[in-house]
Amino acid sequence: MNREKTIVAEIEKVLLVVWDPLNIQDESAAMDEYATFALRLAGLRSKLRAPSDIRDVLRRFEQDDLSFTPREDRTAIAAERIFALLSPTTSRSSV
């Protein structure tokens, strides 16, 4: 698996295990939504300069795409972990 695919898979795992506003951890059929979000985050990598940037993107996902009220605690933790994954100095991080 190349580095980009590995990063996207790790982001997807963080979205599912940490963030998970849809509460779908055990519903594999619904995980496509998070795969799409993971790809979008990876595509924004050059614009995401701090965990707060990722937190803003996750908030927009929750509000605009999912029509949910953002859960700040999970969003902040997920943003920190995703930022670590996207950081050029981090080769790979676990959830």
Short mmCIF file of N, CA, C and O in Angstrom, two decimals:
data_model
loop_
_atom_site.label_atom_id
_atom_site.label_comp_id
_atom_site.label_asym_id
_atom_site.label_seq_id
_atom_site.Cartn_x
_atom_site.Cartn_y
_atom_site.Cartn_z
N MET A 1 0.86 -1.17 0.00
CA MET A 1 0.00 0.00 0.00
C MET A 1 0.90 1.23 0.00
O MET A 1 1.82 1.33 0.78
N ASN A 2 0.61 2.16 -0.91
CA ASN A 2 1.46 3.34 -0.95
C ASN A 2 1.14 4.29 0.20
O ASN A 2 0.13 4.14 0.89
N ARG A 3 2.00 5.25 0.41
CA ARG A 3 1.88 6.16 1.56
C ARG A 3 0.54 6.89 1.58
O ARG A 3 -0.09 7.01 2.62
N GLU A 4 0.10 7.39 0.44
CA GLU A 4 -1.17 8.15 0.39
C GLU A 4 -2.35 7.26 0.80
O GLU A 4 -3.20 7.69 1.59
N LYS A 5 -2.39 6.05 0.30
CA LYS A 5 -3.48 5.14 0.67
C LYS A 5 -3.42 4.79 2.15
O LYS A 5 -4.45 4.66 2.81
N THR A 6 -2.21 4.65 2.67
CA THR A 6 -2.05 4.35 4.09
C THR A 6 -2.56 5.51 4.94
O THR A 6 -3.28 5.29 5.93
N ILE A 7 -2.24 6.73 4.55
CA ILE A 7 -2.70 7.91 5.29
C ILE A 7 -4.21 8.01 5.25
O ILE A 7 -4.86 8.23 6.28
N VAL A 8 -4.80 7.81 4.08
CA VAL A 8 -6.26 7.88 3.95
C VAL A 8 -6.91 6.80 4.83
O VAL A 8 -7.89 7.06 5.53
N ALA A 9 -6.36 5.60 4.83
CA ALA A 9 -6.90 4.52 5.67
C ALA A 9 -6.80 4.86 7.15
O ALA A 9 -7.72 4.58 7.93
N GLU A 10 -5.68 5.47 7.55
CA GLU A 10 -5.50 5.86 8.96
C GLU A 10 -6.46 6.99 9.34
O GLU A 10 -7.00 7.00 10.44
N ILE A 11 -6.66 7.95 8.44
CA ILE A 11 -7.62 9.03 8.71
C ILE A 11 -9.02 8.44 8.85
O ILE A 11 -9.76 8.79 9.78
N GLU A 12 -9.36 7.54 7.97
CA GLU A 12 -10.68 6.89 8.03
C GLU A 12 -10.86 6.18 9.37
O GLU A 12 -11.94 6.25 9.99
N LYS A 13 -9.81 5.54 9.84
CA LYS A 13 -9.88 4.85 11.13
C LYS A 13 -10.11 5.84 12.28
O LYS A 13 -10.92 5.59 13.17
N VAL A 14 -9.43 6.99 12.24
CA VAL A 14 -9.63 8.01 13.27
C VAL A 14 -11.08 8.53 13.21
O VAL A 14 -11.73 8.67 14.25
N LEU A 15 -11.56 8.78 12.00
CA LEU A 15 -12.94 9.25 11.87
C LEU A 15 -13.93 8.24 12.44
O LEU A 15 -14.89 8.62 13.12
N LEU A 16 -13.67 6.99 12.21
CA LEU A 16 -14.58 5.95 12.68
C LEU A 16 -14.47 5.69 14.18
O LEU A 16 -15.48 5.59 14.87
N VAL A 17 -13.27 5.61 14.69
CA VAL A 17 -13.06 5.22 16.09
C VAL A 17 -13.19 6.40 17.05
O VAL A 17 -13.75 6.27 18.13
N VAL A 18 -12.70 7.57 16.65
CA VAL A 18 -12.67 8.71 17.56
C VAL A 18 -13.83 9.68 17.32
O VAL A 18 -14.53 10.06 18.25
N TRP A 19 -14.03 10.07 16.09
CA TRP A 19 -14.99 11.13 15.75
C TRP A 19 -16.41 10.57 15.66
O TRP A 19 -17.28 10.96 16.41
N ASP A 20 -16.71 9.72 14.74
CA ASP A 20 -17.93 8.93 14.54
C ASP A 20 -19.25 9.59 14.93
O ASP A 20 -20.00 9.05 15.76
N PRO A 21 -19.63 10.71 14.33
CA PRO A 21 -20.92 11.32 14.67
C PRO A 21 -22.12 10.48 14.23
O PRO A 21 -23.21 10.64 14.75
N LEU A 22 -21.90 9.57 13.29
CA LEU A 22 -23.00 8.71 12.82
C LEU A 22 -23.17 7.46 13.68
O LEU A 22 -24.12 6.71 13.48
N ASN A 23 -22.25 7.23 14.61
CA ASN A 23 -22.28 6.02 15.45
C ASN A 23 -22.39 4.75 14.60
O ASN A 23 -23.29 3.94 14.80
N ILE A 24 -21.44 4.61 13.66
CA ILE A 24 -21.50 3.48 12.74
C ILE A 24 -20.33 2.51 12.90
O ILE A 24 -20.05 1.71 12.01
N GLN A 25 -19.67 2.53 14.02
CA GLN A 25 -18.49 1.69 14.19
C GLN A 25 -18.73 0.23 13.82
O GLN A 25 -17.84 -0.45 13.34
N ASP A 26 -19.93 -0.25 14.02
CA ASP A 26 -20.22 -1.66 13.74
C ASP A 26 -21.06 -1.86 12.48
O ASP A 26 -21.55 -2.96 12.23
N GLU A 27 -21.23 -0.83 11.67
CA GLU A 27 -22.06 -0.92 10.48
C GLU A 27 -21.21 -0.66 9.24
O GLU A 27 -21.13 0.46 8.75
N SER A 28 -20.59 -1.70 8.71
CA SER A 28 -19.66 -1.54 7.59
C SER A 28 -20.32 -0.94 6.35
O SER A 28 -19.67 -0.25 5.57
N ALA A 29 -21.60 -1.15 6.17
CA ALA A 29 -22.28 -0.60 4.99
C ALA A 29 -22.32 0.92 5.00
O ALA A 29 -22.38 1.55 3.94
N ALA A 30 -22.27 1.53 6.16
CA ALA A 30 -22.37 2.99 6.26
C ALA A 30 -21.01 3.67 6.29
O ALA A 30 -20.93 4.90 6.33
N MET A 31 -19.94 2.95 6.24
CA MET A 31 -18.60 3.52 6.38
C MET A 31 -18.14 4.30 5.16
O MET A 31 -17.15 5.03 5.23
N ASP A 32 -18.82 4.19 4.04
CA ASP A 32 -18.43 4.93 2.83
C ASP A 32 -18.40 6.43 3.07
O ASP A 32 -17.60 7.14 2.48
N GLU A 33 -19.30 6.90 3.92
CA GLU A 33 -19.35 8.34 4.23
C GLU A 33 -18.00 8.80 4.81
O GLU A 33 -17.47 9.83 4.42
N TYR A 34 -17.45 8.03 5.71
CA TYR A 34 -16.17 8.39 6.33
C TYR A 34 -15.01 8.23 5.35
O TYR A 34 -14.04 8.98 5.41
N ALA A 35 -15.11 7.27 4.44
CA ALA A 35 -14.07 7.10 3.42
C ALA A 35 -14.01 8.36 2.55
O ALA A 35 -12.92 8.84 2.22
N THR A 36 -15.17 8.89 2.22
CA THR A 36 -15.23 10.12 1.44
C THR A 36 -14.62 11.29 2.21
O THR A 36 -13.84 12.06 1.66
N PHE A 37 -14.96 11.41 3.49
CA PHE A 37 -14.38 12.47 4.32
C PHE A 37 -12.86 12.33 4.42
O PHE A 37 -12.14 13.33 4.37
N ALA A 38 -12.39 11.10 4.57
CA ALA A 38 -10.94 10.86 4.68
C ALA A 38 -10.23 11.31 3.41
O ALA A 38 -9.17 11.95 3.48
N LEU A 39 -10.79 10.99 2.26
CA LEU A 39 -10.19 11.42 0.99
C LEU A 39 -10.20 12.94 0.87
O LEU A 39 -9.21 13.53 0.41
N ARG A 40 -11.28 13.56 1.29
CA ARG A 40 -11.35 15.03 1.23
C ARG A 40 -10.31 15.66 2.14
O ARG A 40 -9.64 16.63 1.77
N LEU A 41 -10.15 15.14 3.35
CA LEU A 41 -9.13 15.67 4.26
C LEU A 41 -7.73 15.50 3.69
O LEU A 41 -6.91 16.42 3.74
N ALA A 42 -7.45 14.32 3.15
CA ALA A 42 -6.12 14.08 2.56
C ALA A 42 -5.88 15.04 1.40
O ALA A 42 -4.77 15.53 1.22
N GLY A 43 -6.91 15.32 0.63
CA GLY A 43 -6.79 16.25 -0.49
C GLY A 43 -6.55 17.69 -0.07
O GLY A 43 -5.99 18.47 -0.82
N LEU A 44 -6.94 18.01 1.14
CA LEU A 44 -6.76 19.37 1.68
C LEU A 44 -5.44 19.52 2.43
O LEU A 44 -5.18 20.58 3.02
N ARG A 45 -4.64 18.50 2.43
CA ARG A 45 -3.42 18.47 3.26
C ARG A 45 -2.60 19.75 3.20
O ARG A 45 -2.17 20.26 4.22
N SER A 46 -2.39 20.29 2.04
CA SER A 46 -1.53 21.47 1.92
C SER A 46 -2.16 22.72 2.55
O SER A 46 -1.46 23.67 2.87
N LYS A 47 -3.47 22.71 2.76
CA LYS A 47 -4.16 23.86 3.35
C LYS A 47 -4.37 23.73 4.85
O LYS A 47 -4.76 24.68 5.50
N LEU A 48 -4.13 22.55 5.38
CA LEU A 48 -4.38 22.28 6.80
C LEU A 48 -3.09 22.50 7.58
O LEU A 48 -2.25 21.63 7.66
N ARG A 49 -2.93 23.67 8.15
CA ARG A 49 -1.69 24.07 8.80
C ARG A 49 -1.65 23.79 10.30
O ARG A 49 -0.60 23.85 10.91
N ALA A 50 -2.82 23.51 10.89
CA ALA A 50 -2.89 23.31 12.34
C ALA A 50 -4.09 22.42 12.65
O ALA A 50 -5.01 22.32 11.84
N PRO A 51 -4.09 21.79 13.82
CA PRO A 51 -5.26 20.99 14.21
C PRO A 51 -6.56 21.79 14.17
O PRO A 51 -7.62 21.24 13.84
N SER A 52 -6.49 23.09 14.43
CA SER A 52 -7.71 23.91 14.39
C SER A 52 -8.30 23.97 12.98
O SER A 52 -9.52 24.04 12.82
N ASP A 53 -7.45 23.91 11.95
CA ASP A 53 -7.95 23.88 10.58
C ASP A 53 -8.74 22.59 10.33
O ASP A 53 -9.79 22.60 9.69
N ILE A 54 -8.22 21.49 10.82
CA ILE A 54 -8.89 20.19 10.66
C ILE A 54 -10.18 20.19 11.48
O ILE A 54 -11.22 19.71 11.00
N ARG A 55 -10.14 20.74 12.66
CA ARG A 55 -11.34 20.83 13.50
C ARG A 55 -12.44 21.61 12.76
O ARG A 55 -13.60 21.20 12.76
N ASP A 56 -12.07 22.69 12.09
CA ASP A 56 -13.04 23.47 11.32
C ASP A 56 -13.65 22.64 10.19
O ASP A 56 -14.85 22.71 9.94
N VAL A 57 -12.82 21.87 9.51
CA VAL A 57 -13.31 21.02 8.42
C VAL A 57 -14.26 19.96 8.96
O VAL A 57 -15.33 19.73 8.40
N LEU A 58 -13.89 19.33 10.08
CA LEU A 58 -14.77 18.31 10.67
C LEU A 58 -16.09 18.93 11.12
O LEU A 58 -17.15 18.30 10.96
N ARG A 59 -16.04 20.12 11.67
CA ARG A 59 -17.28 20.81 12.06
C ARG A 59 -18.17 21.02 10.85
O ARG A 59 -19.39 20.83 10.92
N ARG A 60 -17.57 21.46 9.74
CA ARG A 60 -18.36 21.67 8.52
C ARG A 60 -18.95 20.36 8.01
O ARG A 60 -20.08 20.33 7.54
N PHE A 61 -18.17 19.27 8.08
CA PHE A 61 -18.71 17.96 7.70
C PHE A 61 -19.96 17.65 8.52
O PHE A 61 -20.98 17.22 7.99
N GLU A 62 -19.83 17.85 9.83
CA GLU A 62 -20.96 17.53 10.72
C GLU A 62 -22.16 18.43 10.43
O GLU A 62 -23.29 17.94 10.34
N GLN A 63 -21.93 19.71 10.30
CA GLN A 63 -23.03 20.66 10.11
C GLN A 63 -23.62 20.59 8.70
O GLN A 63 -24.84 20.50 8.54
N ASP A 64 -22.77 20.67 7.69
CA ASP A 64 -23.24 20.80 6.31
C ASP A 64 -23.58 19.47 5.66
O ASP A 64 -24.61 19.33 5.00
N ASP A 65 -22.70 18.49 5.81
CA ASP A 65 -22.90 17.20 5.15
C ASP A 65 -23.82 16.26 5.92
O ASP A 65 -24.57 15.50 5.34
N LEU A 66 -23.75 16.33 7.24
CA LEU A 66 -24.51 15.40 8.07
C LEU A 66 -25.70 16.07 8.78
O LEU A 66 -26.54 15.38 9.34
N SER A 67 -25.73 17.39 8.78
CA SER A 67 -26.79 18.15 9.47
C SER A 67 -26.86 17.85 10.96
O SER A 67 -27.93 17.74 11.55
N PHE A 68 -25.69 17.71 11.57
CA PHE A 68 -25.58 17.46 13.01
C PHE A 68 -24.94 18.66 13.68
O PHE A 68 -24.22 19.44 13.06
N THR A 69 -25.15 18.76 14.97
CA THR A 69 -24.43 19.75 15.78
C THR A 69 -23.07 19.15 16.13
O THR A 69 -23.02 18.02 16.63
N PRO A 70 -21.98 19.85 15.84
CA PRO A 70 -20.65 19.30 16.12
C PRO A 70 -20.46 18.97 17.60
O PRO A 70 -20.91 19.71 18.47
N ARG A 71 -19.79 17.87 17.84
CA ARG A 71 -19.42 17.46 19.20
C ARG A 71 -17.96 17.86 19.40
O ARG A 71 -17.06 17.22 18.88
N GLU A 72 -17.78 18.94 20.10
CA GLU A 72 -16.45 19.57 20.20
C GLU A 72 -15.39 18.66 20.80
O GLU A 72 -14.24 18.69 20.36
N ASP A 73 -15.73 17.87 21.79
CA ASP A 73 -14.73 17.03 22.44
C ASP A 73 -14.15 16.00 21.46
O ASP A 73 -12.93 15.92 21.28
N ARG A 74 -14.98 15.26 20.79
CA ARG A 74 -14.50 14.26 19.83
C ARG A 74 -13.86 14.90 18.62
O ARG A 74 -12.90 14.38 18.07
N THR A 75 -14.42 16.02 18.20
CA THR A 75 -13.88 16.72 17.03
C THR A 75 -12.45 17.19 17.30
O THR A 75 -11.57 17.04 16.45
N ALA A 76 -12.20 17.73 18.48
CA ALA A 76 -10.86 18.22 18.83
C ALA A 76 -9.85 17.07 18.89
O ALA A 76 -8.73 17.20 18.37
N ILE A 77 -10.23 15.97 19.48
CA ILE A 77 -9.32 14.81 19.58
C ILE A 77 -9.02 14.26 18.20
O ILE A 77 -7.86 13.99 17.85
N ALA A 78 -10.05 14.10 17.38
CA ALA A 78 -9.87 13.58 16.02
C ALA A 78 -8.97 14.52 15.21
O ALA A 78 -8.09 14.07 14.47
N ALA A 79 -9.18 15.82 15.36
CA ALA A 79 -8.37 16.80 14.62
C ALA A 79 -6.89 16.69 14.98
O ALA A 79 -6.03 16.72 14.09
N GLU A 80 -6.59 16.53 16.25
CA GLU A 80 -5.20 16.37 16.69
C GLU A 80 -4.57 15.12 16.07
O GLU A 80 -3.43 15.16 15.58
N ARG A 81 -5.29 14.03 16.08
CA ARG A 81 -4.76 12.77 15.54
C ARG A 81 -4.60 12.83 14.03
O ARG A 81 -3.61 12.33 13.49
N ILE A 82 -5.56 13.42 13.35
CA ILE A 82 -5.46 13.55 11.89
C ILE A 82 -4.32 14.48 11.52
O ILE A 82 -3.57 14.20 10.58
N PHE A 83 -4.14 15.57 12.26
CA PHE A 83 -3.03 16.47 11.99
C PHE A 83 -1.70 15.73 12.11
O PHE A 83 -0.80 15.90 11.28
N ALA A 84 -1.57 14.89 13.12
CA ALA A 84 -0.34 14.10 13.29
C ALA A 84 -0.12 13.18 12.09
O ALA A 84 1.01 13.01 11.63
N LEU A 85 -1.19 12.61 11.55
CA LEU A 85 -1.06 11.74 10.38
C LEU A 85 -0.65 12.52 9.14
O LEU A 85 0.11 12.01 8.31
N LEU A 86 -1.14 13.73 9.00
CA LEU A 86 -0.86 14.54 7.82
C LEU A 86 0.46 15.29 7.91
O LEU A 86 0.94 15.81 6.91
N SER A 87 1.03 15.35 9.09
CA SER A 87 2.30 16.05 9.28
C SER A 87 3.40 15.34 8.51
O SER A 87 3.54 14.13 8.60
N PRO A 88 4.21 16.09 7.78
CA PRO A 88 5.29 15.47 6.99
C PRO A 88 6.33 14.76 7.84
O PRO A 88 7.02 13.88 7.36
N THR A 89 6.43 15.10 9.11
CA THR A 89 7.43 14.46 9.97
C THR A 89 6.91 13.18 10.59
O THR A 89 7.67 12.43 11.20
N THR A 90 5.62 12.91 10.44
CA THR A 90 5.04 11.70 11.01
C THR A 90 4.92 10.65 9.93
O THR A 90 4.24 10.88 8.92
N SER A 91 5.54 9.52 10.11
CA SER A 91 5.44 8.47 9.09
C SER A 91 4.13 7.70 9.22
O SER A 91 3.51 7.35 8.25
N ARG A 92 3.70 7.43 10.45
CA ARG A 92 2.45 6.72 10.67
C ARG A 92 2.12 6.79 12.14
O ARG A 92 2.97 6.67 12.99
N SER A 93 0.85 6.97 12.43
CA SER A 93 0.42 7.05 13.82
C SER A 93 -0.76 6.13 14.01
O SER A 93 -1.50 5.86 13.08
N SER A 94 -0.93 5.64 15.20
CA SER A 94 -2.06 4.76 15.44
C SER A 94 -3.18 5.52 16.13
O SER A 94 -2.98 6.53 16.74
N VAL A 95 -4.38 4.96 16.00
CA VAL A 95 -5.57 5.55 16.61
C VAL A 95 -5.50 5.30 18.02
O VAL A 95 -5.51 5.52 18.99
#
